[in-house]
Amino acid sequence: MPLRDFGRHFSGKWLLLVLVGAAALSLFSRYGMSVDGPRDTKAGTIKVETVATGLSHPWGLAFLPDGRMLVTERSGTLRLVSKDGKLSPALSGVPKVVVAGQGGLLDVAIDPDFKSNNLVYLTYSEPGEGGAGTAVARGKLGESGLDGVEVIFRQEPKVEGGNHFGSRLAFSPDGKLFVTLGERFTFTHTAGSTGGGAAAQGGGSAPAGQAALLDATLNAAGAPDAAITTSAG
């Protein structure tokens, strides 16, 4: 599915609320300033309301069915935020991240079937030989953290530097997971070369700087299918 058509399947207002919420959390946390009040946007006037403070560089958020939010902090912490703004302790099970420049713990999304499987997806800058690269991991949300965490997608090879990791997660209506990737500030890549490859369990590759489409469903053996296609957008 071309990326230009992909967005039509999602509610623009819903995506706007999530992005504005993340921006509001980030601004308040970073500058200690109030961003409450009406804001005019191309989609219309929206009301911005601060629901939590005290977060360190919040990067992504995802609403749970019960109204709580999962919020990533770029420093490597995942927290739950209650509807009244209370922060949980750091959740366990988060993979080790490289915190450098734009890198760290990045986006978070819940599985379309979260009510039955409790699966949570994270993107982050993964350490490895040669530096770091964007990776996607998932695990089941439990009482105090993520259980059974596994990496289902990783950018290879790893390269040095702290710029241009991406990355956002979005599910299409048929359950496919889209992952945006950065080119890692190399500018000399081709598909499969330095800074330009992406690999996942089950094989496949995707040029960095494009969108990877990951089949995030489980196969009969209980492992991720991890089929990848790409779109130039």
Short mmCIF file of C-alpha atoms in Angstrom, two decimals:
data_model
loop_
_atom_site.label_atom_id
_atom_site.label_comp_id
_atom_site.label_asym_id
_atom_site.label_seq_id
_atom_site.Cartn_x
_atom_site.Cartn_y
_atom_site.Cartn_z
CA MET A 1 0.00 0.00 0.00
CA PRO A 2 1.56 3.37 -0.99
CA LEU A 3 2.16 5.69 1.93
CA ARG A 4 0.05 8.38 0.30
CA ASP A 5 -2.95 6.01 0.56
CA PHE A 6 -1.99 4.60 3.94
CA GLY A 7 -2.84 7.77 5.82
CA ARG A 8 -6.39 7.80 4.44
CA HIS A 9 -7.20 4.77 6.54
CA PHE A 10 -6.46 6.57 9.78
CA SER A 11 -8.38 9.23 11.62
CA GLY A 12 -6.55 12.51 11.13
CA LYS A 13 -8.01 13.85 14.34
CA TRP A 14 -6.80 10.84 16.31
CA LEU A 15 -3.24 11.12 14.99
CA LEU A 16 -3.32 14.86 15.62
CA LEU A 17 -4.37 14.35 19.23
CA VAL A 18 -1.57 11.86 19.84
CA LEU A 19 1.09 14.08 18.25
CA VAL A 20 -0.14 17.22 20.00
CA GLY A 21 -0.24 15.35 23.29
CA ALA A 22 3.36 14.20 22.88
CA ALA A 23 4.43 17.72 21.90
CA ALA A 24 2.66 19.24 24.88
CA LEU A 25 4.28 16.79 27.29
CA SER A 26 7.69 17.49 25.76
CA LEU A 27 7.38 21.27 25.82
CA PHE A 28 6.15 21.41 29.39
CA SER A 29 8.80 18.98 30.59
CA ARG A 30 11.66 20.67 28.78
CA TYR A 31 10.89 24.31 29.35
CA GLY A 32 8.61 24.26 32.39
CA MET A 33 6.06 26.31 30.48
CA SER A 34 2.31 26.00 30.26
CA VAL A 35 0.91 25.14 26.85
CA ASP A 36 -2.70 24.90 27.98
CA GLY A 37 -5.43 26.61 26.01
CA PRO A 38 -6.91 26.69 22.52
CA ARG A 39 -4.63 26.31 19.52
CA ASP A 40 -5.53 26.95 15.90
CA THR A 41 -4.42 24.23 13.48
CA LYS A 42 -5.11 23.41 9.85
CA ALA A 43 -7.59 20.79 11.10
CA GLY A 44 -9.41 23.33 13.27
CA THR A 45 -9.15 24.66 16.81
CA ILE A 46 -8.04 22.19 19.44
CA LYS A 47 -7.83 22.48 23.21
CA VAL A 48 -4.44 21.67 24.72
CA GLU A 49 -4.44 20.52 28.34
CA THR A 50 -1.41 19.43 30.36
CA VAL A 51 -2.10 16.06 31.95
CA ALA A 52 1.33 15.15 33.36
CA THR A 53 4.58 16.82 34.36
CA GLY A 54 7.99 15.62 35.46
CA LEU A 55 8.81 13.56 32.38
CA SER A 56 12.31 13.62 30.90
CA HIS A 57 12.25 14.23 27.14
CA PRO A 58 8.97 12.38 26.43
CA TRP A 59 9.09 11.12 22.85
CA GLY A 60 6.08 8.92 22.12
CA LEU A 61 2.79 7.89 23.67
CA ALA A 62 0.04 5.35 23.20
CA PHE A 63 -3.39 5.23 24.80
CA LEU A 64 -4.44 2.02 26.51
CA PRO A 65 -8.06 0.85 26.36
CA ASP A 66 -8.58 1.89 30.00
CA GLY A 67 -7.57 5.50 29.27
CA ARG A 68 -4.04 5.36 30.67
CA MET A 69 -1.08 6.29 28.50
CA LEU A 70 2.22 4.59 27.84
CA VAL A 71 4.87 7.29 27.46
CA THR A 72 8.48 6.82 26.36
CA GLU A 73 11.29 8.97 27.72
CA ARG A 74 14.23 9.32 25.35
CA SER A 75 16.62 8.44 28.17
CA GLY A 76 15.34 4.86 28.03
CA THR A 77 12.39 4.82 30.41
CA LEU A 78 8.84 3.67 29.71
CA ARG A 79 6.12 4.88 32.09
CA LEU A 80 2.39 4.64 32.56
CA VAL A 81 0.50 7.89 33.02
CA SER A 82 -2.90 7.65 34.71
CA LYS A 83 -5.90 9.65 33.58
CA ASP A 84 -5.27 12.08 36.45
CA GLY A 85 -1.62 12.58 35.44
CA LYS A 86 0.19 10.35 37.94
CA LEU A 87 3.42 8.79 36.71
CA SER A 88 4.27 5.16 37.35
CA PRO A 89 7.75 4.00 38.29
CA ALA A 90 9.91 3.02 35.31
CA LEU A 91 8.51 -0.14 33.72
CA SER A 92 10.81 -3.14 33.50
CA GLY A 93 11.71 -5.07 30.35
CA VAL A 94 12.69 -2.11 28.18
CA PRO A 95 15.65 -2.99 25.91
CA LYS A 96 18.98 -1.26 26.37
CA VAL A 97 19.13 1.90 24.26
CA VAL A 98 21.86 4.20 23.00
CA VAL A 99 21.13 7.68 24.36
CA ALA A 100 23.05 10.02 22.07
CA GLY A 101 21.92 13.01 20.04
CA GLN A 102 18.50 12.08 18.66
CA GLY A 103 18.80 8.47 19.78
CA GLY A 104 17.19 6.74 22.72
CA LEU A 105 13.84 5.17 23.47
CA LEU A 106 11.55 6.45 20.72
CA ASP A 107 8.01 5.48 19.74
CA VAL A 108 5.47 3.20 21.39
CA ALA A 109 2.32 1.57 20.02
CA ILE A 110 -0.10 -1.08 21.20
CA ASP A 111 -1.21 -4.03 19.13
CA PRO A 112 -4.62 -3.73 17.41
CA ASP A 113 -5.62 -6.82 19.45
CA PHE A 114 -4.16 -5.45 22.70
CA LYS A 115 -7.25 -6.36 24.71
CA SER A 116 -6.56 -10.03 24.02
CA ASN A 117 -2.76 -10.17 23.72
CA ASN A 118 -1.40 -7.18 25.74
CA LEU A 119 1.36 -6.63 23.16
CA VAL A 120 3.28 -3.34 23.19
CA TYR A 121 5.74 -2.26 20.47
CA LEU A 122 8.75 0.02 20.96
CA THR A 123 11.24 1.62 18.59
CA TYR A 124 14.65 2.61 19.90
CA SER A 125 18.29 3.14 19.00
CA GLU A 126 19.83 -0.29 19.50
CA PRO A 127 23.53 -0.66 20.40
CA GLY A 128 25.69 -3.08 18.47
CA GLU A 129 28.94 -3.60 16.65
CA GLY A 130 29.79 -0.43 14.76
CA GLY A 131 27.48 1.92 16.64
CA ALA A 132 23.69 1.96 16.73
CA GLY A 133 20.63 1.48 14.55
CA THR A 134 16.86 1.65 14.80
CA ALA A 135 15.15 -1.47 16.12
CA VAL A 136 11.62 -2.58 16.96
CA ALA A 137 10.88 -4.76 19.97
CA ARG A 138 7.67 -5.99 21.47
CA GLY A 139 6.56 -7.57 24.72
CA LYS A 140 3.45 -8.22 26.78
CA LEU A 141 2.45 -5.53 29.25
CA GLY A 142 2.23 -6.93 32.77
CA GLU A 143 1.78 -5.47 36.23
CA SER A 144 5.18 -3.80 36.41
CA GLY A 145 6.64 -3.94 32.93
CA LEU A 146 7.06 -5.78 29.66
CA ASP A 147 7.43 -9.56 29.63
CA GLY A 148 8.85 -11.79 26.91
CA VAL A 149 10.45 -8.90 25.04
CA GLU A 150 11.83 -9.79 21.60
CA VAL A 151 13.40 -7.80 18.79
CA ILE A 152 11.34 -8.26 15.63
CA PHE A 153 13.07 -5.73 13.38
CA ARG A 154 16.51 -4.12 13.31
CA GLN A 155 18.42 -1.78 11.03
CA GLU A 156 21.74 -3.21 9.87
CA PRO A 157 24.62 -2.59 9.81
CA LYS A 158 24.99 -0.40 12.88
CA VAL A 159 26.75 2.93 12.26
CA GLU A 160 28.29 5.63 14.42
CA GLY A 161 26.62 8.94 15.25
CA GLY A 162 23.50 10.08 17.06
CA ASN A 163 21.36 11.45 14.23
CA HIS A 164 18.38 10.37 12.12
CA PHE A 165 17.07 7.18 13.71
CA GLY A 166 13.43 7.89 12.78
CA SER A 167 11.06 6.53 13.91
CA ARG A 168 7.30 6.21 14.20
CA LEU A 169 5.01 3.20 14.39
CA ALA A 170 1.55 2.92 12.82
CA PHE A 171 -0.77 -0.02 12.23
CA SER A 172 -2.89 -0.30 9.10
CA PRO A 173 -6.47 -1.64 9.36
CA ASP A 174 -5.33 -5.12 8.26
CA GLY A 175 -2.84 -5.37 11.14
CA LYS A 176 0.36 -4.54 9.26
CA LEU A 177 2.90 -2.48 11.19
CA PHE A 178 4.57 0.45 9.43
CA VAL A 179 7.97 1.59 10.75
CA THR A 180 9.63 4.80 9.59
CA LEU A 181 13.42 4.76 9.43
CA GLY A 182 16.12 7.42 9.18
CA GLU A 183 19.15 7.20 6.92
CA ARG A 184 21.41 7.61 9.99
CA PHE A 185 23.02 10.74 8.56
CA THR A 186 25.26 8.80 6.19
CA PHE A 187 23.95 10.13 2.82
CA THR A 188 25.94 7.50 0.92
CA HIS A 189 23.76 4.47 1.38
CA THR A 190 22.05 2.15 -1.01
CA ALA A 191 19.74 -0.67 -0.03
CA GLY A 192 21.75 -3.15 2.00
CA SER A 193 24.85 -0.94 2.33
CA THR A 194 26.08 1.20 5.21
CA GLY A 195 23.19 2.91 6.93
CA GLY A 196 20.73 1.62 4.36
CA GLY A 197 19.64 -1.83 5.44
CA ALA A 198 16.97 -3.24 7.69
CA ALA A 199 16.68 -6.83 8.75
CA ALA A 200 14.13 -8.79 10.73
CA GLN A 201 13.61 -12.28 12.00
CA GLY A 202 12.43 -14.20 8.98
CA GLY A 203 14.60 -12.23 6.54
CA GLY A 204 13.97 -9.27 4.27
CA SER A 205 15.44 -5.81 3.88
CA ALA A 206 14.26 -2.25 3.44
CA PRO A 207 16.16 0.87 2.40
CA ALA A 208 16.55 3.35 5.24
CA GLY A 209 14.81 6.65 4.76
CA GLN A 210 11.75 4.83 3.48
CA ALA A 211 8.92 3.09 5.30
CA ALA A 212 9.19 -0.55 6.22
CA LEU A 213 6.02 -2.62 6.34
CA LEU A 214 6.32 -5.36 8.91
CA ASP A 215 3.87 -8.22 9.23
CA ALA A 216 3.63 -8.17 13.01
CA THR A 217 1.30 -11.14 13.30
CA LEU A 218 2.33 -14.42 14.91
CA ASN A 219 2.82 -17.54 12.83
CA ALA A 220 1.71 -21.01 13.89
CA ALA A 221 4.88 -21.48 15.94
CA GLY A 222 4.22 -18.31 17.92
CA ALA A 223 7.04 -16.34 16.30
CA PRO A 224 6.68 -13.05 14.35
CA ASP A 225 6.28 -13.54 10.61
CA ALA A 226 8.35 -10.39 10.01
CA ALA A 227 7.69 -10.07 6.29
CA ILE A 228 8.93 -6.73 4.95
CA THR A 229 8.00 -4.63 1.97
CA THR A 230 8.89 -1.02 1.28
CA SER A 231 7.36 2.13 -0.13
CA ALA A 232 9.17 5.27 -1.24
CA GLY A 233 6.25 7.43 -0.06
#
